[in-house]
Amino acid sequence: MHRLFHWIPKLTTTPGPSPRPFRFLQPHGALHCGALSLETLARKFGTPLYVYSADQIAERLALFQQAFAGRDALVCYAVKANSALAILNLLARRGAGFDIVSGGELERVLAVAPDATARVVFSGVGKTPQEIDLALAADILQFNVESQAELELLAARARRLKRKARFALRVNPDVFAETHPYISTGLREHKFGIDIRRALALYKSVAGDRWLQVHGISVHIGSQIRSADPFGAAMDRVYKLVRQLHRAGIPVHCIDAGGGLGIDYHGGSFDAAAKVSEYAQALDQALDGFNGRLLLEPGRFLVAQAGALLARVLCVKRNGSKTFVITDAAMNDLIRPALYQAHHEIVPVRSRAGKPRIVDVVGPVCESGDFFARDRSLAPVRPGDLVALLDAGAYGMAQSSNYNTRPRPAEVLVEGRKARLIRRRETVADLLAPEQDVQEK
Ligand code: LLP
């Protein structure tokens, strides 16, 4: 299964052999998510609007689960990619665990899938005592500890609450992953993890601690990594450390391989099943002989291509030699292009006759950084038309903000022939609510 959102006129070919959860409609029809027209969704729920396919998310989870079916493996979805409660619920019901990075994310899991806390791992480079206490009380599966100081804090909190803390050290394997520098994390100079050369000594130093249980080793080398090689290289190093620990009398039963598997944002043919199996093979090869538990923390791979941001064209204007298509969605709704120069395909929801034009697609926010695409060839659009920004299911809504006092979009989850409003559109009143003591005294 490939992309879910299709600009129908481009796609009059017959579907490939694998069943796909979208329908080919007539040429000149509207873009659909599953069985539903995005025009209908825009009419019903307004724009900007995040639209997600539940079917594709479930399918991607299943791909991961199947690729590792030969092992004792657990997929712990990285909540940060898209933390919508309905999506967490959908994943939990299909057996997923969760990788969280804050007390807030744990509260989300507790809110919709309290029985999944036994499948939660807690990552992150700085955890507060309150967050640790919350996670200890929830009896989560594993703390991924990123420094000696954090390990000491964890031991102190566990002692205080009389709860044993299962932990893994997140090691930094010093592996280069070719991706955007902001989302690469596996090099020694990054803030993440513990130098893999120091890990053995640190494990040894707490091996007898009454309140700490050596549970695993974790690693995460970055995000949007397209090649399986760096994952294999990192796993080689991790498995070497597992063997060293065994020799030192410290058995490690669990390896957390992190997340990071990338997708294709350029709309090429993307074989998700082949990608996951290539990834699984790279890990399997490196872990030959390891019979313990394997945790995986995919985020983007499960949700990115299941989502689109639907926006309406407000106006089309020319300045100098440039043409700007201004939409009602902006950088506060989807910041990836501005922050990482990330590419998102943009397609008109219904095609018009005429030649494509080279345009910048931008939002109304008062910054030149507020763009979705620069010098992009776009089929003709007019004010009032709908456009869809594709592959926006991961790190879209999750990284949105209220910059310019812009209420954030509503979110809709499409399941078969039904669309569920899973988050209502914010109102300006929602935004003003926390403010107080505003009058000068
Ligand atoms: N595990 C850990 C410890 C992580 O830090 C991350 C992502 C993941 C798992 C999930 O990685 P994924 O499978 O989604 O690549 N905002 C950026 C991506 C930041 C990723 C941060 N960590 C973006 O929009 O591209």
PDB file of N, CA and C and ligand atoms in Angstrom, residues 78 80-81 99 101 123-124 146 170 182-183 185 192 219-220 222-225 258-262 265 297-301 336 339-340 394-395 399, ligand 1:
ATOM      1  N   ALA A  78       5.828   5.965  18.976  1.00  0.00           N
ATOM      2  CA  ALA A  78       6.363   7.220  19.516  1.00  0.00           C
ATOM      3  C   ALA A  78       5.257   8.272  19.527  1.00  0.00           C
ATOM      4  N   LYS A  80       4.978  11.230  20.364  1.00  0.00           N
ATOM      5  CA  LYS A  80       5.257  12.601  19.931  1.00  0.00           C
ATOM      6  C   LYS A  80       4.893  12.849  18.464  1.00  0.00           C
ATOM      7  N   ALA A  81       4.888  11.807  17.656  1.00  0.00           N
ATOM      8  CA  ALA A  81       4.623  12.003  16.228  1.00  0.00           C
ATOM      9  C   ALA A  81       3.195  12.491  15.986  1.00  0.00           C
ATOM     10  N   ASP A  99       5.989   4.845  23.289  1.00  0.00           N
ATOM     11  CA  ASP A  99       7.213   5.514  23.697  1.00  0.00           C
ATOM     12  C   ASP A  99       6.814   6.949  24.028  1.00  0.00           C
ATOM     13  N   VAL A 101       7.677  10.800  26.048  1.00  0.00           N
ATOM     14  CA  VAL A 101       8.807  11.664  26.407  1.00  0.00           C
ATOM     15  C   VAL A 101       8.413  12.745  27.425  1.00  0.00           C
ATOM     16  N   SER A 123      11.194   7.761  27.310  1.00  0.00           N
ATOM     17  CA  SER A 123      12.457   8.290  26.777  1.00  0.00           C
ATOM     18  C   SER A 123      12.569   9.771  27.120  1.00  0.00           C
ATOM     19  N   GLY A 124      13.660  10.367  26.743  1.00  0.00           N
ATOM     20  CA  GLY A 124      13.797  11.818  26.919  1.00  0.00           C
ATOM     21  C   GLY A 124      15.018  12.167  27.740  1.00  0.00           C
ATOM     22  N   GLU A 146      19.152   8.628  30.268  1.00  0.00           N
ATOM     23  CA  GLU A 146      20.108   9.255  29.337  1.00  0.00           C
ATOM     24  C   GLU A 146      21.335   9.855  30.009  1.00  0.00           C
ATOM     25  N   ARG A 170      20.075   4.601  27.596  1.00  0.00           N
ATOM     26  CA  ARG A 170      20.063   4.934  26.173  1.00  0.00           C
ATOM     27  C   ARG A 170      21.493   5.264  25.795  1.00  0.00           C
ATOM     28  N   TYR A 182      18.785  18.613  12.511  1.00  0.00           N
ATOM     29  CA  TYR A 182      17.945  18.801  13.705  1.00  0.00           C
ATOM     30  C   TYR A 182      17.376  17.484  14.221  1.00  0.00           C
ATOM     31  N   ILE A 183      17.300  16.472  13.361  1.00  0.00           N
ATOM     32  CA  ILE A 183      16.644  15.232  13.788  1.00  0.00           C
ATOM     33  C   ILE A 183      17.594  14.036  13.732  1.00  0.00           C
ATOM     34  N   THR A 185      20.491  12.133  15.902  1.00  0.00           N
ATOM     35  CA  THR A 185      20.744  12.113  17.355  1.00  0.00           C
ATOM     36  C   THR A 185      21.838  11.144  17.797  1.00  0.00           C
ATOM     37  N   PHE A 192      22.091  13.592  23.177  1.00  0.00           N
ATOM     38  CA  PHE A 192      21.338  12.397  23.531  1.00  0.00           C
ATOM     39  C   PHE A 192      22.206  11.252  24.037  1.00  0.00           C
ATOM     40  N   VAL A 219      18.516   2.605  22.213  1.00  0.00           N
ATOM     41  CA  VAL A 219      19.277   3.400  21.261  1.00  0.00           C
ATOM     42  C   VAL A 219      18.265   4.071  20.332  1.00  0.00           C
ATOM     43  N   HIS A 220      18.597   5.253  19.880  1.00  0.00           N
ATOM     44  CA  HIS A 220      17.764   5.920  18.857  1.00  0.00           C
ATOM     45  C   HIS A 220      18.705   6.869  18.127  1.00  0.00           C
ATOM     46  N   GLY A 222      18.126   8.765  15.267  1.00  0.00           N
ATOM     47  CA  GLY A 222      17.602   9.908  14.522  1.00  0.00           C
ATOM     48  C   GLY A 222      16.306   9.552  13.834  1.00  0.00           C
ATOM     49  N   SER A 223      15.835  10.480  13.042  1.00  0.00           N
ATOM     50  CA  SER A 223      14.510  10.347  12.446  1.00  0.00           C
ATOM     51  C   SER A 223      14.589  10.557  10.939  1.00  0.00           C
ATOM     52  N   GLN A 224      13.565  10.077  10.235  1.00  0.00           N
ATOM     53  CA  GLN A 224      13.501  10.186   8.766  1.00  0.00           C
ATOM     54  C   GLN A 224      14.788   9.631   8.135  1.00  0.00           C
ATOM     55  N   ILE A 225      15.156   8.427   8.560  1.00  0.00           N
ATOM     56  CA  ILE A 225      16.343   7.738   8.039  1.00  0.00           C
ATOM     57  C   ILE A 225      15.851   6.751   6.980  1.00  0.00           C
ATOM     58  N   GLY A 258      14.675   1.876  19.248  1.00  0.00           N
ATOM     59  CA  GLY A 258      14.289   3.248  18.917  1.00  0.00           C
ATOM     60  C   GLY A 258      13.400   3.314  17.690  1.00  0.00           C
ATOM     61  N   GLY A 259      13.256   4.521  17.178  1.00  0.00           N
ATOM     62  CA  GLY A 259      12.429   4.718  15.981  1.00  0.00           C
ATOM     63  C   GLY A 259      13.293   5.220  14.845  1.00  0.00           C
ATOM     64  N   GLY A 260      12.698   5.985  13.950  1.00  0.00           N
ATOM     65  CA  GLY A 260      13.507   6.674  12.953  1.00  0.00           C
ATOM     66  C   GLY A 260      13.340   6.251  11.519  1.00  0.00           C
ATOM     67  N   LEU A 261      12.597   5.167  11.277  1.00  0.00           N
ATOM     68  CA  LEU A 261      12.466   4.708   9.891  1.00  0.00           C
ATOM     69  C   LEU A 261      11.699   5.747   9.062  1.00  0.00           C
ATOM     70  N   GLY A 262      12.305   6.151   7.949  1.00  0.00           N
ATOM     71  CA  GLY A 262      11.759   7.261   7.164  1.00  0.00           C
ATOM     72  C   GLY A 262      10.720   6.831   6.139  1.00  0.00           C
ATOM     73  N   TYR A 265       8.594  11.483   1.121  1.00  0.00           N
ATOM     74  CA  TYR A 265       7.726  12.657   1.089  1.00  0.00           C
ATOM     75  C   TYR A 265       7.515  13.178  -0.332  1.00  0.00           C
ATOM     76  N   GLU A 297      10.332   1.685  18.304  1.00  0.00           N
ATOM     77  CA  GLU A 297       9.627   2.943  18.607  1.00  0.00           C
ATOM     78  C   GLU A 297       9.306   3.751  17.349  1.00  0.00           C
ATOM     79  N   PRO A 298       8.629   3.173  16.383  1.00  0.00           N
ATOM     80  CA  PRO A 298       8.333   3.962  15.188  1.00  0.00           C
ATOM     81  C   PRO A 298       7.289   5.034  15.493  1.00  0.00           C
ATOM     82  N   GLY A 299       7.459   6.188  14.902  1.00  0.00           N
ATOM     83  CA  GLY A 299       6.460   7.246  15.011  1.00  0.00           C
ATOM     84  C   GLY A 299       5.982   7.594  13.621  1.00  0.00           C
ATOM     85  N   ARG A 300       6.830   8.329  12.906  1.00  0.00           N
ATOM     86  CA  ARG A 300       6.503   8.807  11.564  1.00  0.00           C
ATOM     87  C   ARG A 300       5.975   7.708  10.645  1.00  0.00           C
ATOM     88  N   PHE A 301       6.653   6.567  10.659  1.00  0.00           N
ATOM     89  CA  PHE A 301       6.310   5.519   9.695  1.00  0.00           C
ATOM     90  C   PHE A 301       4.854   5.057   9.839  1.00  0.00           C
ATOM     91  N   ARG A 336       6.841  21.961   9.621  1.00  0.00           N
ATOM     92  CA  ARG A 336       7.969  21.189   9.088  1.00  0.00           C
ATOM     93  C   ARG A 336       8.692  21.875   7.917  1.00  0.00           C
ATOM     94  N   LEU A 339      10.740  24.711   9.447  1.00  0.00           N
ATOM     95  CA  LEU A 339      11.765  24.308  10.416  1.00  0.00           C
ATOM     96  C   LEU A 339      12.857  23.432   9.816  1.00  0.00           C
ATOM     97  N   TYR A 340      12.492  22.539   8.946  1.00  0.00           N
ATOM     98  CA  TYR A 340      13.489  21.597   8.403  1.00  0.00           C
ATOM     99  C   TYR A 340      13.624  21.687   6.894  1.00  0.00           C
ATOM    100  N   ALA A 394       2.376  12.979  10.685  1.00  0.00           N
ATOM    101  CA  ALA A 394       3.375  12.929  11.760  1.00  0.00           C
ATOM    102  C   ALA A 394       4.014  14.293  11.941  1.00  0.00           C
ATOM    103  N   TYR A 395       4.143  14.724  13.160  1.00  0.00           N
ATOM    104  CA  TYR A 395       4.804  15.989  13.494  1.00  0.00           C
ATOM    105  C   TYR A 395       4.127  17.178  12.803  1.00  0.00           C
ATOM    106  N   GLN A 399       3.172  19.390  16.370  1.00  0.00           N
ATOM    107  CA  GLN A 399       4.098  20.525  16.515  1.00  0.00           C
ATOM    108  C   GLN A 399       3.393  21.850  16.218  1.00  0.00           C
TER     109      GLN A 399
HETATM  110  N1  LLP B   1      12.183   7.299  19.815  1.00  0.00           N
HETATM  111  C1  LLP B   1      12.836   8.388  20.247  1.00  0.00           C
HETATM  112  C2  LLP B   1      13.653   8.309  21.451  1.00  0.00           C
HETATM  113  C3  LLP B   1      12.742   9.594  19.522  1.00  0.00           C
HETATM  114  O1  LLP B   1      13.407  10.675  19.944  1.00  0.00           O
HETATM  115  C4  LLP B   1      11.937   9.644  18.355  1.00  0.00           C
HETATM  116  C5  LLP B   1      11.792  10.892  17.581  1.00  0.00           C
HETATM  117  C6  LLP B   1      11.250   8.478  17.972  1.00  0.00           C
HETATM  118  C7  LLP B   1      11.406   7.319  18.711  1.00  0.00           C
HETATM  119  C8  LLP B   1      10.367   8.419  16.758  1.00  0.00           C
HETATM  120  O2  LLP B   1      11.058   8.678  15.592  1.00  0.00           O
HETATM  121  P1  LLP B   1      10.336   8.483  14.168  1.00  0.00           P
HETATM  122  O3  LLP B   1      10.059   7.010  14.005  1.00  0.00           O
HETATM  123  O4  LLP B   1       9.108   9.281  14.199  1.00  0.00           O
HETATM  124  O5  LLP B   1      11.331   8.995  13.200  1.00  0.00           O
HETATM  125  N2  LLP B   1       9.848  16.774  14.363  1.00  0.00           N
HETATM  126  C9  LLP B   1      10.733  16.074  13.451  1.00  0.00           C
HETATM  127  C10 LLP B   1      11.063  14.689  13.945  1.00  0.00           C
HETATM  128  C11 LLP B   1      11.619  14.661  15.353  1.00  0.00           C
HETATM  129  C12 LLP B   1      11.886  13.270  15.859  1.00  0.00           C
HETATM  130  C13 LLP B   1      12.211  13.270  17.295  1.00  0.00           C
HETATM  131  N3  LLP B   1      12.386  11.969  17.892  1.00  0.00           N
HETATM  132  C14 LLP B   1      10.103  16.067  12.057  1.00  0.00           C
HETATM  133  O6  LLP B   1       9.048  16.650  11.869  1.00  0.00           O
HETATM  134  O7  LLP B   1      10.689  15.525  11.125  1.00  0.00           O
END
